[in-house]
XYZ file of C-alpha atoms in Angstrom:
480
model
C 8.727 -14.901 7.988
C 11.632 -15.572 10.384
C 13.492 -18.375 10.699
C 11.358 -19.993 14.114
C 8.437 -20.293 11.192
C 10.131 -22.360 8.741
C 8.028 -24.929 9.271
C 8.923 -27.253 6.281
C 9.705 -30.281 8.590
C 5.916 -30.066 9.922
C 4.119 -33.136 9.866
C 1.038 -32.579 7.357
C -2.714 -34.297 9.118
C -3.508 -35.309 5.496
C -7.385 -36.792 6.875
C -8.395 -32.993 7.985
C -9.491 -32.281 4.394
C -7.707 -34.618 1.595
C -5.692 -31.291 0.730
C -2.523 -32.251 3.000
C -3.792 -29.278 5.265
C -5.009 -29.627 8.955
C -6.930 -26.960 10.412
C -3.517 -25.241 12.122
C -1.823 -25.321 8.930
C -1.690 -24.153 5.437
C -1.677 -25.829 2.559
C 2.215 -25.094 2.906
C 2.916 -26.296 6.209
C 3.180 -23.220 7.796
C 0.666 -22.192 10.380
C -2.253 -21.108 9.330
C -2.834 -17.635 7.598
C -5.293 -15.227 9.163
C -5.680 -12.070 7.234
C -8.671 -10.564 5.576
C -9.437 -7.691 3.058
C -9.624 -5.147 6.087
C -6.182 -6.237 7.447
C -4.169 -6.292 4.131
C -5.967 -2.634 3.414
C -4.623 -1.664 6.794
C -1.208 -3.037 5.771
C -1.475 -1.172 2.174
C -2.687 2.415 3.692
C -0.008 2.364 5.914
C 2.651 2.041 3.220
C 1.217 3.938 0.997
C -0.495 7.275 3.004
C 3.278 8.029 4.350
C 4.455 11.380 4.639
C 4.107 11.772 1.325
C 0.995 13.121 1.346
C 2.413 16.127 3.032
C 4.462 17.276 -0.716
C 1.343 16.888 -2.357
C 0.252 20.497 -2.038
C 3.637 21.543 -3.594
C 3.788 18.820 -6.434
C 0.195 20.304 -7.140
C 1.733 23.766 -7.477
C 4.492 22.735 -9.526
C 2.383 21.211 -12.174
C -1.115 23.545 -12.403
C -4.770 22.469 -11.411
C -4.841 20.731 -14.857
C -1.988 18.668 -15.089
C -1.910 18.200 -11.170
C -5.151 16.304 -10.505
C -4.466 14.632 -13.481
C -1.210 12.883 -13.025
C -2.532 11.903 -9.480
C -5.412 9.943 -11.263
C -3.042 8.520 -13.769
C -0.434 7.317 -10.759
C -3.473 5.887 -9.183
C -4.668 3.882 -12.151
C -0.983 2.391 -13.130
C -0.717 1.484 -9.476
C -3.926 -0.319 -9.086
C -3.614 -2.239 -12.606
C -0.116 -3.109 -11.891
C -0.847 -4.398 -8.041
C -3.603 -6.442 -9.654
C -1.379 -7.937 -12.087
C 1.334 -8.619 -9.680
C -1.528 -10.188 -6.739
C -2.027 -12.933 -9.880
C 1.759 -14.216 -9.090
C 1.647 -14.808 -5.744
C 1.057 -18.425 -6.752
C 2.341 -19.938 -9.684
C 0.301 -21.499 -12.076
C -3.542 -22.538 -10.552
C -4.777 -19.519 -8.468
C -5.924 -22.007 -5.460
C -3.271 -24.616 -5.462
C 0.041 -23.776 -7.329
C 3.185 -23.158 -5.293
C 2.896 -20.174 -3.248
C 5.780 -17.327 -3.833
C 6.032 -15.470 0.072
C 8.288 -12.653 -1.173
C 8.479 -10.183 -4.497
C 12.165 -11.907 -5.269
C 10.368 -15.488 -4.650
C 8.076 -14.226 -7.423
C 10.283 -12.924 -10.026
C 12.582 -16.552 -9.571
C 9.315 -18.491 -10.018
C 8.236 -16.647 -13.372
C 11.519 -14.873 -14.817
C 14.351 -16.438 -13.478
C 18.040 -16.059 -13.585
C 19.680 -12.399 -13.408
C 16.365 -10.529 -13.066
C 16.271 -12.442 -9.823
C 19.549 -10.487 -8.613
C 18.264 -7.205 -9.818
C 15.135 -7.143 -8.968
C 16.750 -8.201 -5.012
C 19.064 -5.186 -5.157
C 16.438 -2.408 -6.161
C 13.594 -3.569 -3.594
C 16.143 -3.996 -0.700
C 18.103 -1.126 -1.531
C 14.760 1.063 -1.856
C 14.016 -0.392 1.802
C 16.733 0.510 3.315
C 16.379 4.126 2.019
C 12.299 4.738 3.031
C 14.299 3.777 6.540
C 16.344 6.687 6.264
C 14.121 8.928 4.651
C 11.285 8.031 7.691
C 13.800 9.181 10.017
C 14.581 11.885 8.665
C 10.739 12.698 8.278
C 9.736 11.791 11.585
C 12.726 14.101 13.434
C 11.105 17.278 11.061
C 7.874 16.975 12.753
C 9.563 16.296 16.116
C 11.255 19.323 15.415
C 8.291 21.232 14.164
C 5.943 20.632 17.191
C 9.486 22.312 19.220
C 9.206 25.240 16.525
C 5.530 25.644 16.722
C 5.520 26.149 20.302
C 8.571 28.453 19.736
C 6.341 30.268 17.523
C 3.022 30.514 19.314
C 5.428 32.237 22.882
C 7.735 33.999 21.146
C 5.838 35.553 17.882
C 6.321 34.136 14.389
C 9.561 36.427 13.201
C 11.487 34.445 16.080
C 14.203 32.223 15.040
C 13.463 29.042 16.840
C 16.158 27.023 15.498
C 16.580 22.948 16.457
C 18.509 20.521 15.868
C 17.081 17.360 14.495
C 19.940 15.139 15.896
C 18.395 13.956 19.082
C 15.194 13.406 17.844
C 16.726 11.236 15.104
C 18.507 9.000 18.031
C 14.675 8.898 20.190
C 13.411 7.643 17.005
C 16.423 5.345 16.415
C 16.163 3.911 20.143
C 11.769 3.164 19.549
C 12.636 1.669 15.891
C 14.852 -0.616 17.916
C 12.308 -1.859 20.374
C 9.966 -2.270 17.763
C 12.449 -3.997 15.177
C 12.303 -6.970 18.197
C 8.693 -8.064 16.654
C 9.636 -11.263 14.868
C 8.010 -11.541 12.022
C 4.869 -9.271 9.253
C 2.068 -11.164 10.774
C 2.374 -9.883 14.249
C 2.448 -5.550 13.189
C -0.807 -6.203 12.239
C -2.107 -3.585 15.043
C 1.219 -1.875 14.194
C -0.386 -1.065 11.004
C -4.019 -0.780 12.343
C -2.493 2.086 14.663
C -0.437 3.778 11.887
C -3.242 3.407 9.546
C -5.470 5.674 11.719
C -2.686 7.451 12.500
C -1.929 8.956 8.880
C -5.862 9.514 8.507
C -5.743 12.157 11.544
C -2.951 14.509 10.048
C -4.245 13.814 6.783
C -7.171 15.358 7.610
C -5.948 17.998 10.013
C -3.479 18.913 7.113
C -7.207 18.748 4.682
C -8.965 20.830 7.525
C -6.630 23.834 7.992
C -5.903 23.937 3.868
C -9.817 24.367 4.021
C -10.108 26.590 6.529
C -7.616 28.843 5.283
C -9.434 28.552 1.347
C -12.971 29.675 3.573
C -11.119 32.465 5.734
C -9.512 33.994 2.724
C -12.457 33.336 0.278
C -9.513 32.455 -2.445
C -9.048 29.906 -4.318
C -4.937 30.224 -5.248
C -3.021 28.560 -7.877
C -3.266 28.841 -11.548
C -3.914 26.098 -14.941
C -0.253 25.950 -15.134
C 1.453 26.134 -11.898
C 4.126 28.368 -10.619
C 5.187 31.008 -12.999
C 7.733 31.139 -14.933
C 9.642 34.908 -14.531
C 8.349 35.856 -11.156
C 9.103 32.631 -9.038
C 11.033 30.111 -10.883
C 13.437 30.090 -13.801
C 12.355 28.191 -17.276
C 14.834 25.142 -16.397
C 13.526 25.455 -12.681
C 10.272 25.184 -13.494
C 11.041 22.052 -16.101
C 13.222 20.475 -13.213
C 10.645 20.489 -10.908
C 7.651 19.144 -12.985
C 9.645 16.226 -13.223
C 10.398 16.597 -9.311
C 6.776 16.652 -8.918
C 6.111 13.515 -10.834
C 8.394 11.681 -8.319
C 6.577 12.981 -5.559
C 3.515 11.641 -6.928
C 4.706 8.135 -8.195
C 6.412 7.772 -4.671
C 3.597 8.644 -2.676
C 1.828 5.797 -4.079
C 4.414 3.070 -4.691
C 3.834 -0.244 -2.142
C 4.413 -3.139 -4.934
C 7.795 -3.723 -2.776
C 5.904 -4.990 -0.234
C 2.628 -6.501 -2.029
C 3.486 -10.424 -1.812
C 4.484 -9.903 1.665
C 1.593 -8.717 2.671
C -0.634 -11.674 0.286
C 1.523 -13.719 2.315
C -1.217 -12.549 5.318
C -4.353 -13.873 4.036
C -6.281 -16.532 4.803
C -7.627 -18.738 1.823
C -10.577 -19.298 0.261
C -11.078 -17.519 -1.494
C -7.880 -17.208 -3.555
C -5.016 -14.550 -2.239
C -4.577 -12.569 -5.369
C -9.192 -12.208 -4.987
C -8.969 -10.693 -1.592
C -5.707 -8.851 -2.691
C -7.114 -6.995 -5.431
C -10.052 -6.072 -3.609
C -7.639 -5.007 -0.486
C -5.703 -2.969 -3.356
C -8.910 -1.453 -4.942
C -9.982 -0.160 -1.786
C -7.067 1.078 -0.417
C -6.136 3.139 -3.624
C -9.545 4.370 -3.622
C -9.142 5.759 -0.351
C -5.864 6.726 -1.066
C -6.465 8.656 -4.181
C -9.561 10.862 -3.215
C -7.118 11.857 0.752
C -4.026 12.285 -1.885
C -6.680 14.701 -4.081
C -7.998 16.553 -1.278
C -4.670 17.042 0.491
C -3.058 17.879 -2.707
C -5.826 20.415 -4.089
C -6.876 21.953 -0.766
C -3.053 22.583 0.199
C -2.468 23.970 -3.181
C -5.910 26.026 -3.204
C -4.550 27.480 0.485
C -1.225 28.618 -0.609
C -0.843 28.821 -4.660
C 2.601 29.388 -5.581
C 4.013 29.309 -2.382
C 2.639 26.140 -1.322
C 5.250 24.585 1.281
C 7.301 21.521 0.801
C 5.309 19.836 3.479
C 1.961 21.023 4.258
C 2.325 20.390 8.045
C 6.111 21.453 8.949
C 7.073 23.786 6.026
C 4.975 26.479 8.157
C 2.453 27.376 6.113
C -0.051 26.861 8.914
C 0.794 28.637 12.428
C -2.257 28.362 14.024
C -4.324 26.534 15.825
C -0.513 25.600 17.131
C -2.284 22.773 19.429
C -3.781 20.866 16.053
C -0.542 21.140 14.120
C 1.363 19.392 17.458
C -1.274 16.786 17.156
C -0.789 16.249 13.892
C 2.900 16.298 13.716
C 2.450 14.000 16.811
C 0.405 11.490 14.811
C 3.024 11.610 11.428
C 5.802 10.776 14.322
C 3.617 7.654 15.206
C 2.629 6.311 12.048
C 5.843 6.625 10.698
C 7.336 4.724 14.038
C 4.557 1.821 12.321
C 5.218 1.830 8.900
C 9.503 1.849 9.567
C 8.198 -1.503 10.423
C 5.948 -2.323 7.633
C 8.937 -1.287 4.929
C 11.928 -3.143 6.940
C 10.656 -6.461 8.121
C 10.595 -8.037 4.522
C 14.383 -6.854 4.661
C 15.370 -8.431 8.566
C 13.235 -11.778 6.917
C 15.402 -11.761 4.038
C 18.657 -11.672 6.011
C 18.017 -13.922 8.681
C 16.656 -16.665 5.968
C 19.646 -16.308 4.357
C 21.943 -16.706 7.467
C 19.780 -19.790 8.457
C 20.050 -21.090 5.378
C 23.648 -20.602 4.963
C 24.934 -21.117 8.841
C 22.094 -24.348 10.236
C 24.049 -25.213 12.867
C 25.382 -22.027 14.159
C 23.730 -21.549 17.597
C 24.026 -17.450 17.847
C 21.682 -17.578 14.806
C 18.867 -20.436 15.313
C 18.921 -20.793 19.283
C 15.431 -18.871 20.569
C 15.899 -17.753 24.381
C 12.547 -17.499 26.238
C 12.102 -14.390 28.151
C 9.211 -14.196 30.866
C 6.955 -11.265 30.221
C 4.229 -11.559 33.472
C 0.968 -11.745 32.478
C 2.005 -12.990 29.144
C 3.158 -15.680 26.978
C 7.149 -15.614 27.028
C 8.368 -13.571 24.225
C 11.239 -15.443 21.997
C 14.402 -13.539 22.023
C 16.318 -14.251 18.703
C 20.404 -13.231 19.363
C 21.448 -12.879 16.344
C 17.860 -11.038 15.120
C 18.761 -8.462 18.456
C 21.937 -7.827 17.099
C 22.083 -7.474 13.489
C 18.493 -5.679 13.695
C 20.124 -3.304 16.338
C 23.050 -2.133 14.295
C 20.785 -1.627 11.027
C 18.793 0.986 13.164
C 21.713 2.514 14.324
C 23.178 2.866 10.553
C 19.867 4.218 9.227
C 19.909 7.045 12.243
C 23.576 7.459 11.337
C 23.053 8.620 7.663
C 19.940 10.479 8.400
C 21.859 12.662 10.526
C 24.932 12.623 8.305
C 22.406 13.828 5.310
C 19.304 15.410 6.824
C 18.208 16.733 3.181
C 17.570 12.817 2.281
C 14.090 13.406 1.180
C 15.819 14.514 -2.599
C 17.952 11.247 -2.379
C 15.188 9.416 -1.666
C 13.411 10.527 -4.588
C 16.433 9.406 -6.120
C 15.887 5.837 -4.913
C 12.387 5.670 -5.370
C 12.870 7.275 -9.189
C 14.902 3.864 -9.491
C 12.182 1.634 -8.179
C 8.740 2.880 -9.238
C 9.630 1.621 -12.683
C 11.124 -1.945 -11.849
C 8.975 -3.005 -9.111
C 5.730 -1.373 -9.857
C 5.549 -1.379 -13.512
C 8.197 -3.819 -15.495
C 8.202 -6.754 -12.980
C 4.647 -7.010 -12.413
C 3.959 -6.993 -16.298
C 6.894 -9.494 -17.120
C 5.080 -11.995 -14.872
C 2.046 -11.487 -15.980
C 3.124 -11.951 -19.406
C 4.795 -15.148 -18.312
C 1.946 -16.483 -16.120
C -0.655 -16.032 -18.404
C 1.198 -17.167 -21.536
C 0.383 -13.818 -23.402
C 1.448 -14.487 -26.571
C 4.196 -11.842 -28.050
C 3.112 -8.947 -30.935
C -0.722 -9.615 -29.385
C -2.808 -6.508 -28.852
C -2.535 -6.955 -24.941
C 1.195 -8.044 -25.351
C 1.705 -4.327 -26.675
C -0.033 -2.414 -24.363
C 1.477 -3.958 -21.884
C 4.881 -2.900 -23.065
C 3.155 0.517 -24.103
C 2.365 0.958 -20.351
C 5.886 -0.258 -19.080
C 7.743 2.434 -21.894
C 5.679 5.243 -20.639
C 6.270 4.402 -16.869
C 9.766 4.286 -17.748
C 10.069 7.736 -19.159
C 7.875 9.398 -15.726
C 10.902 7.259 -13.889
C 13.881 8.561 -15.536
C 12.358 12.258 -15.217
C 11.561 12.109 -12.132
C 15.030 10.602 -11.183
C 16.846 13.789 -13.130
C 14.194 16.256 -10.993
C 15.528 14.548 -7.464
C 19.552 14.507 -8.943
C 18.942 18.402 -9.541
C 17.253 18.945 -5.967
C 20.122 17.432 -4.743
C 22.634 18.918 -6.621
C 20.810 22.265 -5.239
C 20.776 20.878 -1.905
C 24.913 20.627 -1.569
C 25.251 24.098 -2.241
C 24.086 24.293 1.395
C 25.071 21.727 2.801
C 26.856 21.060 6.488
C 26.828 17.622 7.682
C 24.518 17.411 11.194
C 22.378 19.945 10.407
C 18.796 19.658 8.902
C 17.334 22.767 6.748
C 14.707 24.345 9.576
């Protein structure tokens, strides 16, 4: 959604179909939408299978092989039911024909209005901008770790093998650039398609070695409870990091910041928020049973001394050649879904410097720029520039504060409740007329008070990594 598609002033061919919609354009004016289930699923896994997956193994061991499985069910349900609520608002009103909102903020102005708008703006952008600090910082560990586990496989595993994550961080920095040049959602598609497949492979190396390791040693590790109080962790540790845990979890699956963007995708009929749900049903399916296996197998493999992240935390050393290939793939997905998280963000800018500055030529004039063999590409100045130097600040504070991961937890503690939970049900609420003091009325708010406590846990378990963290800490340098 950049400002070359703001098609309002398009002339509608009201005789294609009576519905003021030719067969180039939507029912909107804009040209017309071409997603599907498979696509929007694409979109979805992306976001959602990030390197999370990876601190599933030691979220597991925080919390037992009772409570563990469990809350990863529990995330997956609230996530589903809440995506499905929030696919309804995508138009307001009728399903087919009411007004369509093209962003989360769009949505929350059409049904609640007023401040919430401002709010709800702050947390999603804000939470943005730090999944683009906290995927560098993820994608310069496994950069690192394919250095370390060729380190490892010439030189023994008691070798120190020390890098430094700082160039990586800038190689990743200069390809986020490049990419960041893509105008607008609709055209990552294979972006996605490619990152989607991408987070499958060292999903399932990550699955395969926990495996093999559970078959070679013939154990199954772990306990009911978790990690023991006494001999590993302290009382308060152990309490600290449940709630860690939880964030790990909610995070891992939290997407609704990105949900109407990608309805925004599909093609109609049928109705958005029908292929939406079924996109989200199938996509947390998949998700949930790769999240289980990763999280159980990992923890199955290692017990109490499960590693931070199953791939780079060096639980594994061998086959080295798999873990570079798998370390390799995180790298590329997360090169994809950088993109997937930040282009709702460079949308929302540049609308609001067209909208502000029309006439201003550095931001509306489109150069063309010949590409042989293909159609020119349009070359946006003031998209080059301003998308450039929010790159560059991202890579900046990723290698300013390489232990982000905690922070981020932080941010995402902040907007698992708001934009997955208590937005989506205030709409719903709103655009179904659910009357107040009904049964579903209070469930609904039952649901939003319980997400709300998991949220402000969770946020106390990240402050108290971090806290833990700057007892370490030196500026430039990331924890090997």
């Amino acid at each position: 959604m950049t400002m070359g598609d703001n098609n309002h002033h398009q002339v509608f061919d009201v005789s294609a179909n009576g519905y003021g919609e030719s067969k180039c354009f939507d029912d909107d004016g804009r040209l017309k939408r071409s997603g599907s289930v498979w696509t929007a699923s694409a979109h979805i896994i992306t976001a959602v299978i990030g390197s999370g997956v990876l601190s599933l193994a030691w979220a597991t061991a925080q919390l037992g092989w009772v409570a563990g499985p469990a809350v990863l069910l529990l995330f997956s349900f609230v996530t589903y039911y809440t995506s499905a609520l929030l696919a309804d608002c995508y138009r307001s009103g009728d399903q087919v024909s009411g007004k369509r909102n093209y962003t989360y903020m769009d949505a929350v102005r059409a049904n609640l209005g007023g401040l919430q708008v401002k709010i709800c703006g702050v947390i999603q952008y804000v939470n943005l901008f730090g999944v683009a600090v906290g995927y560098t910082i993820a994608s310069s560990i496994s950069m690192m770790a394919v250095k370390r586990s060729d380190c490892f496989h010439k030189h023994g595993h008691r070798a120190a093998c020390n890098v430094s994550s700082t160039p990586y961080m800038i190689m990743f920095g200069v390809m986020e650039i490049l990419f960041s040049q893509i105008p607008d959602f609709d055209q990552i598609w294979w972006l996605s398609i490619v990152a989607a497949v991408m987070s499958f492979t060292y999903s399932t190396i990550g699955l395969g070695l926990g495996v093999a390791q559970v078959a070679e040693t013939g154990k199954i590790q772990g306990s009911l409870t978790g990690i023991s109080i006494g001999t590993e962790v302290t009382e308060m540790q152990k309490i600290w990091r449940s709630f860690q845990a939880l964030g790990a979890i909610a995070f891992a699956y939290s997407y609704s910041l990105i949900l109407i963007e990608i309805q925004d995708t599909l093609k109609a009929p049928p109705s958005e928020a029908k292929t939406m749900k079924k996109a989200t049903l199938l996509s947390v399916a998949v998700t949930t049973v790769f999240y289980m296996l990763c999280g159980c197998f990992g923890y199955a493999a290692f017990g109490d001394q499960s590693p931070g992240n199953l791939l780079t935390g060096f639980g594994f050393y061998n086959p080295y050649w798999l873990l570079d290939i798998a370390n390799v793939a995180i790298v590329v997905h997360l090169v994809g879904a950088y993109q997937v998280y930040c282009q709702p963000l460079f949308a929302f800018v540049e609308k609001t410097a067209f909208e502000w500055y029309p006439s201003n030529k550095f931001i509306t004039k489109e150069l063309d720029v010949p590409i042989p063999g293909f159609k020119p590409f349009k070359l946006n100045l003031f998209r080059l520039v301003w998308r450039t130097i929010f790159v560059i600040i991202t890579t900046v504070i990723s290698m300013l504060m390489p232990f982000f991961n905690d922070v981020v937890g932080i941010l995402g503690a902040f907007g698992f409740w708001p934009l997955t939970v208590y937005f989506p049900v205030e709409m719903y609420i709103v655009q179904k007329k659910i009357p107040k003091w009904s049964a579903r009325w209070i469930s609904l708010q039952i649901l939003s008070g319980a997400c709300l406590v998991i949220s402000i846990a969770a946020a106390a378990g990240s402050f108290a990594g971090v806290v833990s963290d700057l007892k370490v800490y030196r500026p430039f340098k990331t924890p090997n």
